[in-house]
Amino acid sequence: MRDLEKYKGIIPAFYACYDEEGEVSPERIQMLATHYLEVGVKGLYVGGSSGECIYQTVNERKIVLENVMKAVGGKMTIIAHIAAPSTRDSLELAKHAENLGVDALAAIPPIYFVLPEDAIENYWTSMVEATDLDFIIYNIPQTTGYALSVTLLNKMLAHEQVIGVKNSSMPVLDINTFKLESNKELIIFNGPDEQFLGGRSMGADAGIGGTYGVMPQAYLTLDRYIRHSQMREALDLQNDINKIIFKMVSCQGNLYDVMKYILSLDGLKIGQARLPLPRMVETDFAIAKEAHEMIQKLLTKLN
Ligand SMILES: CC(=O)N[C@H](C=O)[C@@H](O)[C@H](O)[C@H](O)CO
Ligand SMILES: CC(=O)C(=O)O
C-alpha cells in the first residue's frame, strides 16, 4: 500500500520563475520554493498550468524541477507534472523527475489533437511504466478538451502506481463520482480553488491550486476548518478567498501575470508570465494592488 497521507493537505501549484529577461531563474525558483516551505504547506505541484509548462522547453522544465528539489527536496511532498506534447518528451521528464527523487508524477491528457481514449490511455500508461513513482491523473477538460471517464479512470487505477486524480473540472459531482465508482481507494485533489470547500465536502482529500501561491495561509486555515467540521467558518473564508480571486481575474492581464505582480509587492520577484499569456495592462495595476490589500487584510484577520 502506498503512503497517501503525504498528499493530504494544501499543495500550491508552483509558478514559473523568470529573471528580468524572461529566462528561467534558478535563484528565484529556490527563493520561492523556500518561501512555501517556511509557510508550512504540505507540498508543491511543479510544472503544471501555473508553472507555464506549455511554454517551456524540456530543458527549462528540468532546470525548474532541479532547483525546486535543491531548495526543498526531502522537506515537503513534490509532485512533478511531466506531460509534454509528445510521449517521448514526457518520458524523458518522467525519468529525470524520478532521478531527482520526487514523490509523484502527474500528467494531463495529450493536447492539441483530439485523440481517442485508447491513445490517452497509452500516453499515461507509458509514463506510469517509465518509473516506479506514484502517478496522478490530471483532469482539466476546460483546457484539454478531454473529460476523464470512469472507464478510463478504472483502467488506469489497475496500475498499482496510479493513486488518484487532480480534478479541475467544474462539477463537484465529478469528484464524488470518481470516489464512488472507482475500483480502489484513491486520492482526489480539488482543482478549482473557488470551490475548495465544495470539493472537499464531496470527497476530495486535498487540494492543488493555482491561487494558493498568493495566499497559502488562507487555504491552510480553510483546510483546517474543514477538517474540524467548522463549516460556517469555512464558508465565510471561502467567500473571502473568492472575492480576492474574482478581483484578480477582473484584470485584463492573465491571472498568472497578476499573481506574480502581487507576489512582487511582498518582495517575491519571479518575473512576468510568458507570452502569449496576456500581460497586465495599465489599468490592471490598481486592481492587483487592491487584491493584494484584500489578501493582507484577510491574513491579518486569520492571525
Ligand atoms: C483552470 C485552472 O487552471 N484551474 C486551476 C487548477 O485546477 C485552479 O487552481 C485555478 O487556477 C483557480 O481556481 C483560479 O481560477
Ligand atoms: C493550477 C494548477 O493546478 C496547475 O498548475 O496545473
Short mmCIF file of N, CA, C and O in Angstrom, two decimals, residues 86-205:
data_model
loop_
_atom_site.label_atom_id
_atom_site.label_comp_id
_atom_site.label_asym_id
_atom_site.label_seq_id
_atom_site.Cartn_x
_atom_site.Cartn_y
_atom_site.Cartn_z
N SER A 86 4.63 15.51 -26.74
CA SER A 86 4.92 14.15 -27.21
C SER A 86 5.15 13.21 -26.03
O SER A 86 5.65 13.62 -24.99
N THR A 87 4.82 11.94 -26.25
CA THR A 87 5.09 10.91 -25.24
C THR A 87 6.59 10.87 -24.96
O THR A 87 7.03 10.75 -23.82
N ARG A 88 7.36 10.99 -26.03
CA ARG A 88 8.82 10.92 -25.92
C ARG A 88 9.37 11.93 -24.91
O ARG A 88 10.14 11.57 -24.01
N ASP A 89 8.96 13.19 -25.04
CA ASP A 89 9.44 14.21 -24.10
C ASP A 89 8.91 13.97 -22.69
O ASP A 89 9.60 14.21 -21.70
N SER A 90 7.68 13.47 -22.61
CA SER A 90 7.09 13.20 -21.29
C SER A 90 7.91 12.14 -20.56
O SER A 90 8.14 12.24 -19.36
N LEU A 91 8.34 11.12 -21.31
CA LEU A 91 9.12 10.03 -20.68
C LEU A 91 10.48 10.54 -20.21
O LEU A 91 10.97 10.15 -19.15
N GLU A 92 11.06 11.41 -21.01
CA GLU A 92 12.34 11.98 -20.61
C GLU A 92 12.17 12.76 -19.29
O GLU A 92 12.98 12.64 -18.36
N LEU A 93 11.10 13.53 -19.22
CA LEU A 93 10.84 14.31 -17.99
C LEU A 93 10.50 13.40 -16.81
O LEU A 93 10.88 13.68 -15.68
N ALA A 94 9.80 12.32 -17.09
CA ALA A 94 9.43 11.38 -16.02
C ALA A 94 10.69 10.77 -15.39
O ALA A 94 10.84 10.75 -14.16
N LYS A 95 11.60 10.31 -16.24
CA LYS A 95 12.82 9.67 -15.73
C LYS A 95 13.69 10.69 -15.00
O LYS A 95 14.27 10.39 -13.95
N HIS A 96 13.75 11.87 -15.54
CA HIS A 96 14.52 12.95 -14.89
C HIS A 96 13.95 13.24 -13.49
O HIS A 96 14.68 13.36 -12.51
N ALA A 97 12.62 13.29 -13.41
CA ALA A 97 11.96 13.58 -12.12
C ALA A 97 12.23 12.46 -11.12
O ALA A 97 12.47 12.70 -9.94
N GLU A 98 12.20 11.23 -11.60
CA GLU A 98 12.46 10.10 -10.70
C GLU A 98 13.89 10.16 -10.17
O GLU A 98 14.13 9.95 -8.98
N ASN A 99 14.83 10.48 -11.05
CA ASN A 99 16.23 10.57 -10.61
C ASN A 99 16.42 11.65 -9.55
O ASN A 99 17.29 11.54 -8.69
N LEU A 100 15.59 12.69 -9.61
CA LEU A 100 15.71 13.77 -8.62
C LEU A 100 15.05 13.41 -7.30
O LEU A 100 15.20 14.12 -6.31
N GLY A 101 14.26 12.33 -7.30
CA GLY A 101 13.65 11.89 -6.04
C GLY A 101 12.32 12.54 -5.70
O GLY A 101 12.00 12.70 -4.51
N VAL A 102 11.53 12.91 -6.70
CA VAL A 102 10.21 13.48 -6.40
C VAL A 102 9.29 12.38 -5.86
O VAL A 102 9.60 11.19 -5.96
N ASP A 103 8.16 12.79 -5.30
CA ASP A 103 7.21 11.82 -4.73
C ASP A 103 6.28 11.24 -5.78
O ASP A 103 5.90 10.08 -5.70
N ALA A 104 5.84 12.08 -6.71
CA ALA A 104 4.85 11.61 -7.67
C ALA A 104 4.96 12.34 -8.99
O ALA A 104 5.51 13.45 -9.07
N LEU A 105 4.41 11.69 -10.01
CA LEU A 105 4.28 12.31 -11.33
C LEU A 105 2.81 12.63 -11.55
O LEU A 105 1.93 11.93 -11.02
N ALA A 106 2.54 13.65 -12.35
CA ALA A 106 1.16 13.94 -12.75
C ALA A 106 1.19 14.29 -14.22
O ALA A 106 2.21 14.76 -14.74
N ALA A 107 0.07 14.03 -14.89
CA ALA A 107 0.02 14.36 -16.33
C ALA A 107 -1.40 14.65 -16.81
O ALA A 107 -2.34 13.95 -16.43
N ILE A 108 -1.50 15.68 -17.65
CA ILE A 108 -2.74 15.96 -18.38
C ILE A 108 -2.83 14.95 -19.52
O ILE A 108 -1.85 14.26 -19.82
N PRO A 109 -3.98 14.87 -20.20
CA PRO A 109 -4.04 14.06 -21.41
C PRO A 109 -3.27 14.76 -22.54
O PRO A 109 -2.89 15.93 -22.38
N PRO A 110 -3.05 14.08 -23.66
CA PRO A 110 -2.35 14.73 -24.78
C PRO A 110 -3.12 15.97 -25.24
O PRO A 110 -4.34 15.98 -25.21
N ILE A 111 -2.38 17.00 -25.63
CA ILE A 111 -3.04 18.24 -26.05
C ILE A 111 -3.00 18.42 -27.57
O ILE A 111 -2.29 17.70 -28.28
N TYR A 112 -3.74 19.39 -28.02
CA TYR A 112 -3.89 19.85 -29.40
C TYR A 112 -4.75 18.92 -30.26
O TYR A 112 -5.88 19.25 -30.56
N PHE A 113 -4.26 17.75 -30.66
CA PHE A 113 -5.11 16.84 -31.43
C PHE A 113 -6.10 16.19 -30.49
O PHE A 113 -5.75 15.83 -29.37
N VAL A 114 -7.34 16.06 -30.96
CA VAL A 114 -8.34 15.35 -30.15
C VAL A 114 -8.15 13.86 -30.44
O VAL A 114 -8.43 13.39 -31.53
N LEU A 115 -7.61 13.14 -29.47
CA LEU A 115 -7.25 11.74 -29.69
C LEU A 115 -8.26 10.81 -29.03
O LEU A 115 -8.89 11.19 -28.04
N PRO A 116 -8.40 9.60 -29.57
CA PRO A 116 -9.32 8.64 -28.95
C PRO A 116 -8.82 8.22 -27.56
O PRO A 116 -7.63 8.35 -27.25
N GLU A 117 -9.75 7.69 -26.76
CA GLU A 117 -9.42 7.40 -25.37
C GLU A 117 -8.29 6.37 -25.23
O GLU A 117 -7.50 6.45 -24.29
N ASP A 118 -8.18 5.44 -26.17
CA ASP A 118 -7.10 4.45 -26.01
C ASP A 118 -5.72 5.10 -26.22
O ASP A 118 -4.72 4.66 -25.66
N ALA A 119 -5.69 6.18 -27.02
CA ALA A 119 -4.41 6.90 -27.19
C ALA A 119 -4.04 7.62 -25.90
O ALA A 119 -2.86 7.70 -25.53
N ILE A 120 -5.06 8.14 -25.22
CA ILE A 120 -4.81 8.81 -23.93
C ILE A 120 -4.32 7.77 -22.92
O ILE A 120 -3.36 8.00 -22.18
N GLU A 121 -4.97 6.62 -22.93
CA GLU A 121 -4.56 5.53 -22.02
C GLU A 121 -3.11 5.14 -22.29
O GLU A 121 -2.31 4.98 -21.36
N ASN A 122 -2.75 5.01 -23.56
CA ASN A 122 -1.37 4.63 -23.90
C ASN A 122 -0.37 5.69 -23.45
O ASN A 122 0.72 5.36 -22.96
N TYR A 123 -0.76 6.93 -23.64
CA TYR A 123 0.12 8.07 -23.25
C TYR A 123 0.40 8.00 -21.75
O TYR A 123 1.56 7.99 -21.31
N TRP A 124 -0.65 7.91 -20.95
CA TRP A 124 -0.46 7.86 -19.49
C TRP A 124 0.25 6.57 -19.06
O TRP A 124 1.12 6.58 -18.19
N THR A 125 -0.12 5.45 -19.69
CA THR A 125 0.47 4.17 -19.29
C THR A 125 1.98 4.16 -19.53
O THR A 125 2.74 3.65 -18.70
N SER A 126 2.43 4.74 -20.64
CA SER A 126 3.89 4.78 -20.86
C SER A 126 4.58 5.53 -19.75
O SER A 126 5.67 5.16 -19.32
N MET A 127 3.93 6.60 -19.28
CA MET A 127 4.57 7.38 -18.19
C MET A 127 4.58 6.59 -16.89
O MET A 127 5.55 6.61 -16.15
N VAL A 128 3.47 5.88 -16.64
CA VAL A 128 3.39 5.06 -15.42
C VAL A 128 4.51 4.02 -15.46
O VAL A 128 5.22 3.80 -14.47
N GLU A 129 4.67 3.39 -16.62
CA GLU A 129 5.64 2.29 -16.73
C GLU A 129 7.09 2.77 -16.75
O GLU A 129 8.00 1.99 -16.53
N ALA A 130 7.28 4.06 -17.02
CA ALA A 130 8.65 4.59 -17.14
C ALA A 130 9.37 4.69 -15.79
O ALA A 130 10.60 4.74 -15.74
N THR A 131 8.60 4.77 -14.69
CA THR A 131 9.23 4.91 -13.38
C THR A 131 8.46 4.07 -12.35
O THR A 131 7.46 3.44 -12.68
N ASP A 132 8.94 4.11 -11.10
CA ASP A 132 8.23 3.41 -10.01
C ASP A 132 7.42 4.39 -9.16
O ASP A 132 6.91 4.04 -8.11
N LEU A 133 7.35 5.61 -9.62
CA LEU A 133 6.72 6.66 -8.80
C LEU A 133 5.20 6.57 -8.77
O LEU A 133 4.57 6.01 -9.67
N ASP A 134 4.61 7.18 -7.73
CA ASP A 134 3.16 7.37 -7.70
C ASP A 134 2.78 8.21 -8.93
O ASP A 134 3.55 9.08 -9.36
N PHE A 135 1.57 7.96 -9.42
CA PHE A 135 1.13 8.68 -10.63
C PHE A 135 -0.27 9.26 -10.41
O PHE A 135 -1.17 8.57 -9.93
N ILE A 136 -0.41 10.52 -10.77
CA ILE A 136 -1.70 11.23 -10.59
C ILE A 136 -2.21 11.70 -11.94
O ILE A 136 -1.49 12.37 -12.70
N ILE A 137 -3.45 11.35 -12.24
CA ILE A 137 -4.09 11.80 -13.48
C ILE A 137 -4.56 13.23 -13.27
O ILE A 137 -5.15 13.55 -12.24
N TYR A 138 -4.31 14.08 -14.25
CA TYR A 138 -4.77 15.47 -14.14
C TYR A 138 -5.95 15.66 -15.09
O TYR A 138 -5.78 15.64 -16.31
N ASN A 139 -7.13 15.82 -14.51
CA ASN A 139 -8.35 16.01 -15.31
C ASN A 139 -8.72 17.48 -15.36
O ASN A 139 -9.13 18.06 -14.36
N ILE A 140 -8.54 18.09 -16.52
CA ILE A 140 -8.82 19.53 -16.66
C ILE A 140 -9.45 19.76 -18.04
O ILE A 140 -8.81 20.30 -18.97
N PRO A 141 -10.72 19.32 -18.20
CA PRO A 141 -11.38 19.33 -19.51
C PRO A 141 -11.47 20.72 -20.16
O PRO A 141 -11.42 20.82 -21.38
N GLN A 142 -11.56 21.78 -19.34
CA GLN A 142 -11.73 23.10 -19.94
C GLN A 142 -10.50 23.57 -20.72
O GLN A 142 -10.60 24.44 -21.57
N THR A 143 -9.33 23.00 -20.44
CA THR A 143 -8.16 23.39 -21.23
C THR A 143 -7.70 22.28 -22.18
O THR A 143 -7.08 22.55 -23.20
N THR A 144 -8.01 21.02 -21.85
CA THR A 144 -7.51 19.93 -22.70
C THR A 144 -8.57 19.39 -23.66
O THR A 144 -8.24 18.68 -24.61
N GLY A 145 -9.83 19.65 -23.36
CA GLY A 145 -10.89 19.15 -24.23
C GLY A 145 -11.27 17.71 -23.94
O GLY A 145 -12.16 17.15 -24.59
N TYR A 146 -10.61 17.07 -22.99
CA TYR A 146 -10.96 15.69 -22.65
C TYR A 146 -11.42 15.60 -21.19
O TYR A 146 -10.70 16.02 -20.29
N ALA A 147 -12.61 15.05 -20.99
CA ALA A 147 -13.13 14.85 -19.63
C ALA A 147 -12.94 13.39 -19.26
O ALA A 147 -13.43 12.48 -19.95
N LEU A 148 -12.21 13.16 -18.18
CA LEU A 148 -11.90 11.79 -17.73
C LEU A 148 -13.17 10.98 -17.53
O LEU A 148 -14.10 11.42 -16.85
N SER A 149 -13.20 9.77 -18.12
CA SER A 149 -14.35 8.88 -17.92
C SER A 149 -14.03 7.92 -16.78
O SER A 149 -12.86 7.65 -16.48
N VAL A 150 -15.08 7.39 -16.15
CA VAL A 150 -14.89 6.41 -15.08
C VAL A 150 -14.22 5.15 -15.65
O VAL A 150 -13.40 4.52 -15.00
N THR A 151 -14.55 4.84 -16.90
CA THR A 151 -13.95 3.66 -17.54
C THR A 151 -12.43 3.79 -17.62
O THR A 151 -11.69 2.90 -17.21
N LEU A 152 -11.98 4.93 -18.14
CA LEU A 152 -10.52 5.09 -18.25
C LEU A 152 -9.88 5.23 -16.86
O LEU A 152 -8.80 4.69 -16.62
N LEU A 153 -10.58 5.91 -15.97
CA LEU A 153 -10.04 6.04 -14.61
C LEU A 153 -9.78 4.64 -14.04
O LEU A 153 -8.69 4.36 -13.51
N ASN A 154 -10.75 3.76 -14.14
CA ASN A 154 -10.58 2.42 -13.56
C ASN A 154 -9.51 1.60 -14.28
O ASN A 154 -8.78 0.84 -13.64
N LYS A 155 -9.38 1.80 -15.59
CA LYS A 155 -8.29 1.11 -16.29
C LYS A 155 -6.95 1.58 -15.75
O LYS A 155 -6.03 0.80 -15.54
N MET A 156 -6.84 2.89 -15.53
CA MET A 156 -5.58 3.43 -15.03
C MET A 156 -5.31 3.01 -13.58
O MET A 156 -4.19 2.71 -13.20
N LEU A 157 -6.39 2.97 -12.78
CA LEU A 157 -6.22 2.59 -11.37
C LEU A 157 -5.78 1.13 -11.20
O LEU A 157 -5.29 0.74 -10.15
N ALA A 158 -5.96 0.35 -12.25
CA ALA A 158 -5.50 -1.05 -12.19
C ALA A 158 -3.97 -1.11 -12.04
O ALA A 158 -3.42 -2.10 -11.57
N HIS A 159 -3.30 -0.03 -12.45
CA HIS A 159 -1.85 0.03 -12.21
C HIS A 159 -1.66 0.44 -10.75
O HIS A 159 -2.19 1.46 -10.31
N GLU A 160 -0.87 -0.32 -10.04
CA GLU A 160 -0.68 -0.09 -8.61
C GLU A 160 -0.18 1.33 -8.33
O GLU A 160 -0.53 1.95 -7.33
N GLN A 161 0.63 1.85 -9.24
CA GLN A 161 1.22 3.19 -9.03
C GLN A 161 0.22 4.34 -9.15
O GLN A 161 0.49 5.44 -8.68
N VAL A 162 -0.87 4.11 -9.83
CA VAL A 162 -1.83 5.21 -10.04
C VAL A 162 -2.63 5.40 -8.75
O VAL A 162 -3.37 4.51 -8.33
N ILE A 163 -2.42 6.56 -8.12
CA ILE A 163 -3.00 6.77 -6.79
C ILE A 163 -4.18 7.73 -6.77
O ILE A 163 -4.87 7.83 -5.78
N GLY A 164 -4.39 8.46 -7.86
CA GLY A 164 -5.51 9.40 -7.79
C GLY A 164 -5.62 10.37 -8.93
O GLY A 164 -4.95 10.23 -9.97
N VAL A 165 -6.45 11.36 -8.69
CA VAL A 165 -6.79 12.35 -9.72
C VAL A 165 -6.68 13.75 -9.14
O VAL A 165 -7.16 14.00 -8.03
N LYS A 166 -6.06 14.63 -9.91
CA LYS A 166 -6.21 16.05 -9.60
C LYS A 166 -7.35 16.50 -10.46
O LYS A 166 -7.26 16.48 -11.69
N ASN A 167 -8.47 16.85 -9.83
CA ASN A 167 -9.67 17.15 -10.62
C ASN A 167 -9.97 18.64 -10.70
O ASN A 167 -10.40 19.24 -9.73
N SER A 168 -9.81 19.17 -11.91
CA SER A 168 -10.07 20.59 -12.12
C SER A 168 -11.33 20.84 -12.93
O SER A 168 -11.58 21.97 -13.35
N SER A 169 -12.12 19.79 -13.17
CA SER A 169 -13.39 20.03 -13.87
C SER A 169 -14.29 20.79 -12.91
O SER A 169 -14.11 20.73 -11.69
N MET A 170 -15.25 21.52 -13.45
CA MET A 170 -16.08 22.35 -12.58
C MET A 170 -17.14 21.58 -11.78
O MET A 170 -17.42 21.96 -10.65
N PRO A 171 -17.74 20.49 -12.30
CA PRO A 171 -18.74 19.82 -11.46
C PRO A 171 -18.10 19.14 -10.26
O PRO A 171 -17.24 18.26 -10.41
N VAL A 172 -18.53 19.54 -9.09
CA VAL A 172 -18.07 18.88 -7.86
C VAL A 172 -18.52 17.42 -7.89
O VAL A 172 -17.88 16.54 -7.31
N LEU A 173 -19.59 17.17 -8.62
CA LEU A 173 -20.11 15.80 -8.74
C LEU A 173 -19.07 14.85 -9.34
O LEU A 173 -19.06 13.66 -9.03
N ASP A 174 -18.18 15.38 -10.19
CA ASP A 174 -17.13 14.52 -10.76
C ASP A 174 -16.27 13.91 -9.65
O ASP A 174 -15.89 12.73 -9.71
N ILE A 175 -15.96 14.72 -8.66
CA ILE A 175 -15.13 14.24 -7.54
C ILE A 175 -15.85 13.09 -6.83
O ILE A 175 -15.28 12.03 -6.57
N ASN A 176 -17.11 13.34 -6.58
CA ASN A 176 -17.94 12.36 -5.89
C ASN A 176 -18.05 11.07 -6.73
O ASN A 176 -17.89 9.95 -6.20
N THR A 177 -18.26 11.23 -8.02
CA THR A 177 -18.40 10.07 -8.91
C THR A 177 -17.10 9.25 -8.94
O THR A 177 -17.12 8.03 -8.83
N PHE A 178 -15.96 9.94 -9.08
CA PHE A 178 -14.69 9.21 -9.12
C PHE A 178 -14.47 8.44 -7.82
O PHE A 178 -13.98 7.31 -7.82
N LYS A 179 -14.86 9.05 -6.70
CA LYS A 179 -14.69 8.37 -5.40
C LYS A 179 -15.58 7.14 -5.31
O LYS A 179 -15.16 6.08 -4.87
N LEU A 180 -16.85 7.31 -5.73
CA LEU A 180 -17.81 6.22 -5.54
C LEU A 180 -17.66 5.12 -6.58
O LEU A 180 -17.95 3.95 -6.30
N GLU A 181 -17.24 5.46 -7.79
CA GLU A 181 -17.22 4.49 -8.88
C GLU A 181 -15.85 3.86 -9.12
O GLU A 181 -15.71 3.00 -9.98
N SER A 182 -14.85 4.30 -8.39
CA SER A 182 -13.51 3.75 -8.63
C SER A 182 -13.39 2.38 -7.97
O SER A 182 -14.05 2.12 -6.96
N ASN A 183 -12.54 1.54 -8.56
CA ASN A 183 -12.42 0.19 -8.04
C ASN A 183 -11.31 0.03 -7.00
O ASN A 183 -10.95 -1.07 -6.64
N LYS A 184 -10.74 1.15 -6.58
CA LYS A 184 -9.82 1.10 -5.43
C LYS A 184 -9.79 2.44 -4.72
O LYS A 184 -10.24 3.44 -5.28
N GLU A 185 -9.26 2.43 -3.52
CA GLU A 185 -9.17 3.68 -2.76
C GLU A 185 -8.24 4.63 -3.52
O GLU A 185 -7.16 4.21 -3.96
N LEU A 186 -8.66 5.86 -3.70
CA LEU A 186 -7.81 6.78 -4.42
C LEU A 186 -7.83 8.14 -3.74
O LEU A 186 -8.71 8.42 -2.93
N ILE A 187 -6.84 8.96 -4.07
CA ILE A 187 -6.81 10.30 -3.50
C ILE A 187 -7.28 11.28 -4.57
O ILE A 187 -6.89 11.17 -5.74
N ILE A 188 -8.14 12.22 -4.18
CA ILE A 188 -8.58 13.23 -5.14
C ILE A 188 -8.19 14.61 -4.64
O ILE A 188 -8.44 14.97 -3.48
N PHE A 189 -7.55 15.35 -5.54
CA PHE A 189 -7.15 16.73 -5.24
C PHE A 189 -8.19 17.64 -5.86
O PHE A 189 -8.48 17.53 -7.06
N ASN A 190 -8.72 18.56 -5.07
CA ASN A 190 -9.64 19.55 -5.64
C ASN A 190 -8.85 20.50 -6.54
O ASN A 190 -7.78 20.98 -6.15
N GLY A 191 -9.39 20.79 -7.71
CA GLY A 191 -8.74 21.74 -8.63
C GLY A 191 -9.25 23.16 -8.47
O GLY A 191 -8.51 24.03 -8.03
N PRO A 192 -10.53 23.41 -8.79
CA PRO A 192 -11.00 24.81 -8.77
C PRO A 192 -10.95 25.41 -7.36
O PRO A 192 -11.69 24.98 -6.47
N ASP A 193 -10.09 26.40 -7.18
CA ASP A 193 -9.88 26.98 -5.85
C ASP A 193 -11.16 27.63 -5.32
O ASP A 193 -11.37 27.69 -4.11
N GLU A 194 -11.98 28.14 -6.25
CA GLU A 194 -13.22 28.83 -5.87
C GLU A 194 -14.20 27.89 -5.19
O GLU A 194 -15.15 28.33 -4.56
N GLN A 195 -14.01 26.58 -5.36
CA GLN A 195 -14.91 25.63 -4.70
C GLN A 195 -14.13 24.57 -3.93
O GLN A 195 -14.51 23.40 -3.90
N PHE A 196 -13.08 25.03 -3.28
CA PHE A 196 -12.30 24.12 -2.42
C PHE A 196 -13.22 23.48 -1.37
O PHE A 196 -13.19 22.27 -1.14
N LEU A 197 -14.05 24.31 -0.77
CA LEU A 197 -14.98 23.81 0.25
C LEU A 197 -15.94 22.78 -0.33
O LEU A 197 -16.18 21.72 0.28
N GLY A 198 -16.46 23.07 -1.52
CA GLY A 198 -17.39 22.14 -2.18
C GLY A 198 -16.71 20.82 -2.52
O GLY A 198 -17.23 19.74 -2.26
N GLY A 199 -15.52 20.92 -3.08
CA GLY A 199 -14.80 19.72 -3.47
C GLY A 199 -14.46 18.84 -2.27
O GLY A 199 -14.66 17.63 -2.28
N ARG A 200 -13.96 19.49 -1.21
CA ARG A 200 -13.60 18.74 0.00
C ARG A 200 -14.84 18.14 0.65
O ARG A 200 -14.81 17.02 1.15
N SER A 201 -15.96 18.88 0.61
CA SER A 201 -17.18 18.37 1.24
C SER A 201 -17.72 17.14 0.51
O SER A 201 -18.36 16.29 1.11
N MET A 202 -17.46 17.07 -0.80
CA MET A 202 -17.97 15.95 -1.59
C MET A 202 -16.93 14.87 -1.84
O MET A 202 -17.10 14.02 -2.69
N GLY A 203 -15.85 14.90 -1.08
CA GLY A 203 -14.93 13.77 -1.13
C GLY A 203 -13.48 14.02 -1.47
O GLY A 203 -12.66 13.11 -1.36
N ALA A 204 -13.13 15.25 -1.92
CA ALA A 204 -11.71 15.50 -2.21
C ALA A 204 -10.92 15.44 -0.90
O ALA A 204 -11.37 15.91 0.13
N ASP A 205 -9.72 14.84 -0.97
CA ASP A 205 -8.90 14.63 0.23
C ASP A 205 -7.92 15.77 0.44
O ASP A 205 -7.33 15.90 1.52
#
